[in-house]
Coordinates of C-alpha atoms in Angstrom, one line a residue:
Chain D
D206 CA 18.4 39.6 155.0
V207 CA 17.3 40.5 151.5
K208 CA 17.8 37.8 149.0
V209 CA 17.8 37.3 145.3
T210 CA 18.5 33.7 144.3
Q211 CA 19.3 32.1 141.0
S212 CA 18.6 28.5 140.2
S213 CA 22.2 27.6 139.1
R214 CA 25.6 29.0 139.6
Y215 CA 27.0 27.1 136.6
L216 CA 25.3 25.6 133.6
V217 CA 26.5 23.8 130.5
K218 CA 24.2 23.3 127.6
R219 CA 24.5 22.3 123.9
T220 CA 23.7 24.5 120.9
G221 CA 20.0 24.3 120.1
E222 CA 18.8 23.4 123.6
K223 CA 16.1 25.3 125.3
V224 CA 17.5 26.8 128.5
F225 CA 15.6 28.2 131.5
L226 CA 17.3 30.5 134.1
E227 CA 15.2 31.1 137.2
C228 CA 15.3 34.0 139.6
V229 CA 13.5 34.4 142.9
Q230 CA 13.4 37.4 145.2
D231 CA 11.9 37.5 148.7
M232 CA 11.6 41.2 149.1
D233 CA 8.2 41.7 147.5
H234 CA 9.8 43.9 144.8
E235 CA 7.8 45.1 141.8
N236 CA 10.7 45.4 139.4
M237 CA 12.8 42.5 138.2
F238 CA 15.7 42.5 135.6
W239 CA 17.8 40.2 133.6
Y240 CA 21.3 41.3 132.6
R241 CA 24.2 39.6 130.9
Q242 CA 27.8 40.4 131.9
D243 CA 30.6 40.1 129.4
P244 CA 34.2 41.2 129.9
G245 CA 34.8 44.8 128.6
L246 CA 31.1 45.3 128.0
G247 CA 29.8 45.7 131.5
L248 CA 26.2 44.7 132.2
R249 CA 23.7 44.9 129.4
L250 CA 19.9 44.7 130.1
I251 CA 18.1 41.9 128.3
Y252 CA 14.6 42.2 129.7
F253 CA 12.8 43.7 132.7
S254 CA 9.4 43.4 134.3
Y255 CA 7.7 46.0 136.4
D256 CA 4.7 43.8 137.4
V257 CA 3.4 40.3 137.2
K258 CA 2.8 39.3 133.5
M259 CA 4.4 42.6 132.3
K260 CA 7.6 42.6 130.4
E261 CA 9.7 45.1 128.4
K262 CA 12.6 44.6 126.2
G263 CA 16.0 45.9 127.3
D264 CA 18.9 46.7 125.1
I265 CA 19.7 43.1 123.8
P266 CA 16.5 41.0 123.8
E267 CA 17.2 39.1 120.6
G268 CA 17.4 35.3 121.2
Y269 CA 15.8 35.6 124.7
S270 CA 12.3 35.6 126.2
V271 CA 11.0 36.0 129.7
S272 CA 8.1 34.9 131.9
R273 CA 6.8 36.5 135.1
E274 CA 3.8 34.6 136.3
K275 CA 4.3 35.3 140.0
K276 CA 5.7 38.5 141.6
E277 CA 8.7 36.8 143.2
R278 CA 9.8 34.8 140.2
F279 CA 11.3 36.0 136.9
S280 CA 12.5 33.5 134.3
L281 CA 14.8 34.0 131.4
I282 CA 14.4 31.6 128.5
L283 CA 16.8 30.9 125.7
E284 CA 14.6 29.3 123.1
S285 CA 17.5 27.8 121.1
A286 CA 20.8 28.3 122.8
S287 CA 23.8 29.5 120.7
T288 CA 27.5 29.7 121.5
N289 CA 27.3 33.5 121.5
Q290 CA 25.0 33.3 124.5
T291 CA 27.8 31.9 126.6
S292 CA 28.0 34.5 129.4
M293 CA 27.3 35.4 133.0
Y294 CA 23.6 36.1 133.6
L295 CA 22.6 38.3 136.5
C296 CA 19.1 38.8 137.9
A297 CA 18.2 41.9 140.0
S298 CA 15.1 43.3 141.7
S299 CA 14.0 46.6 143.1
K300 CA 11.0 48.3 144.5
R301 CA 9.0 50.6 142.3
G302 CA 10.4 54.1 142.2
S303 CA 13.3 55.6 140.4
Y304 CA 15.6 56.0 143.5
N305 CA 15.4 52.4 144.7
E306 CA 18.4 50.3 144.8
Q307 CA 18.7 47.2 142.7
F308 CA 19.6 44.0 144.5
F309 CA 21.5 41.4 142.6
G310 CA 21.6 37.6 142.6
P311 CA 25.0 35.8 142.5
G312 CA 24.8 35.1 138.8
T313 CA 24.6 32.0 136.6
R314 CA 27.6 31.3 134.4
L315 CA 26.2 29.7 131.2
T316 CA 28.4 27.8 128.8
V317 CA 26.9 26.8 125.4
L318 CA 28.9 24.2 123.6
Chain O
G68 CA 21.0 57.5 124.2
D69 CA 22.3 57.5 127.7
S70 CA 25.7 56.0 128.3
V71 CA 28.4 55.5 130.9
T72 CA 32.2 55.4 130.3
Q73 CA 34.7 54.1 132.9
M74 CA 38.4 54.1 132.8
E75 CA 40.0 51.0 131.5
G76 CA 41.4 48.5 133.9
P77 CA 42.8 46.6 135.5
V78 CA 44.1 48.9 138.1
T79 CA 46.8 47.5 140.4
L80 CA 47.7 49.3 143.6
S81 CA 49.6 48.6 146.7
E82 CA 47.8 48.5 150.0
E83 CA 47.2 52.0 151.5
A84 CA 47.5 53.7 148.1
F85 CA 45.0 56.3 146.9
L86 CA 42.4 55.1 144.5
T87 CA 40.6 57.0 141.7
I88 CA 38.4 55.3 139.2
N89 CA 37.1 57.7 136.6
C90 CA 33.5 57.7 135.4
T91 CA 31.8 60.0 132.9
Y92 CA 28.3 59.9 131.6
T93 CA 26.0 61.1 128.8
A94 CA 22.3 61.5 129.7
T95 CA 19.4 63.8 129.1
G96 CA 17.7 65.3 132.1
Y97 CA 19.0 64.7 135.6
P98 CA 20.0 61.1 136.1
S99 CA 20.8 59.4 139.4
L100 CA 24.3 58.0 139.6
F101 CA 25.6 54.8 141.3
W102 CA 28.7 52.8 142.0
Y103 CA 28.3 49.1 142.4
V104 CA 31.0 46.6 143.5
Q105 CA 31.3 42.9 142.6
Y106 CA 33.5 40.8 144.8
P107 CA 34.9 37.6 143.3
G108 CA 32.2 35.0 142.9
E109 CA 29.4 37.3 143.9
G110 CA 26.7 39.4 142.4
L111 CA 26.8 43.2 142.4
Q112 CA 26.0 45.2 145.5
L113 CA 25.4 48.9 145.8
L114 CA 28.4 50.8 147.1
L115 CA 27.1 54.4 147.0
K116 CA 24.8 56.7 145.1
A117 CA 24.0 60.3 144.4
T118 CA 20.7 61.6 143.1
K119 CA 21.4 65.2 142.3
A120 CA 24.2 67.6 141.2
D121 CA 26.8 68.3 143.9
D122 CA 25.6 65.3 146.1
K123 CA 28.4 63.3 147.5
G124 CA 27.8 59.6 148.1
S125 CA 30.0 57.7 150.6
N126 CA 30.4 54.3 152.1
K127 CA 33.2 52.1 153.5
G128 CA 35.7 54.9 152.9
F129 CA 34.8 55.3 149.3
E130 CA 33.4 58.6 148.0
A131 CA 32.1 60.0 144.7
T132 CA 30.7 63.5 143.9
Y133 CA 28.0 64.1 141.3
R134 CA 29.6 66.8 139.0
K135 CA 27.0 68.0 136.5
E136 CA 29.4 70.5 134.9
T137 CA 31.9 67.8 133.9
T138 CA 29.3 65.0 133.7
S139 CA 31.4 62.9 136.0
F140 CA 31.1 60.7 139.1
H141 CA 34.7 59.6 139.9
L142 CA 35.2 57.0 142.7
E143 CA 37.9 57.7 145.3
K144 CA 39.3 56.1 148.4
G145 CA 42.1 57.5 150.4
S146 CA 43.7 54.2 151.5
V147 CA 42.8 50.9 149.8
Q148 CA 43.0 47.5 151.4
V149 CA 43.5 44.0 149.9
S150 CA 39.8 43.3 150.7
D151 CA 38.8 46.1 148.2
S152 CA 40.0 44.0 145.3
A153 CA 36.9 43.7 143.1
V154 CA 35.2 44.9 140.0
Y155 CA 33.6 48.4 140.2
F156 CA 30.8 49.5 138.0
C157 CA 29.5 53.0 137.5
A158 CA 25.9 53.2 136.5
L159 CA 23.2 55.8 135.9
R160 CA 19.4 55.7 136.1
G161 CA 17.6 58.1 133.8
S162 CA 14.2 59.6 134.3
G163 CA 11.1 57.4 134.5
N164 CA 9.9 54.9 137.0
T165 CA 11.1 51.6 135.7
G166 CA 14.4 51.6 137.6
K167 CA 16.4 50.7 134.6
L168 CA 20.2 51.1 135.0
I169 CA 22.8 51.7 132.4
F170 CA 26.2 50.4 133.4
G171 CA 29.8 51.2 132.4
Q172 CA 32.1 48.4 131.4
G173 CA 33.5 47.8 134.8
T174 CA 37.0 48.4 136.3
T175 CA 38.9 45.6 137.9
L176 CA 40.9 46.7 141.0
Q177 CA 43.6 44.5 142.4
V178 CA 45.3 45.6 145.6
K179 CA 48.5 43.9 146.6
P180 CA 49.8 43.6 150.2

């Protein structure tokens, strides 16, 4: 069974902390994505990566960075967490190719106090 | 830029009622279109897709037809069940090989027995 796993389901952090969200996929997919999900806004793409050590900005990259040192792992980093980054974060992966389905992890609900 | 607009929710139906969730899009070229579903506490999973005009995607009793003339991809089901209660997202993938998706804001469906 295909699997995308995220390191935490729930996370509570304080303003100014550095936060790491980890995502691992076991499907040997080239593409990996980080989204945030907010009520009424749907999913918005933060960053994506189409190969190891490659990354591209999505629609809302401000305040975030990413790291992809291994093909199966894609990390989202909040350098200095702020309250407006309280959200649900979803990771996804897909094979290279424009018709390939994205597989999603269960999400991490991050609260920044 | 490309965008997806879904009907506002929540949608509340009785079991066995007919479901329509409207989705329209704006895109250049010939996008692929998708419906994803998110059950409570889970990540998104692909429900159905269509990759060219007049294609009909179908799965689990749900259907959607890619209508280029009206730029629409409405989701329908003839008889909903309580287990269909979820959030439904319409999405498009534009041209290019990165696999990026653009999502609508999501529509919450609640089916009552």
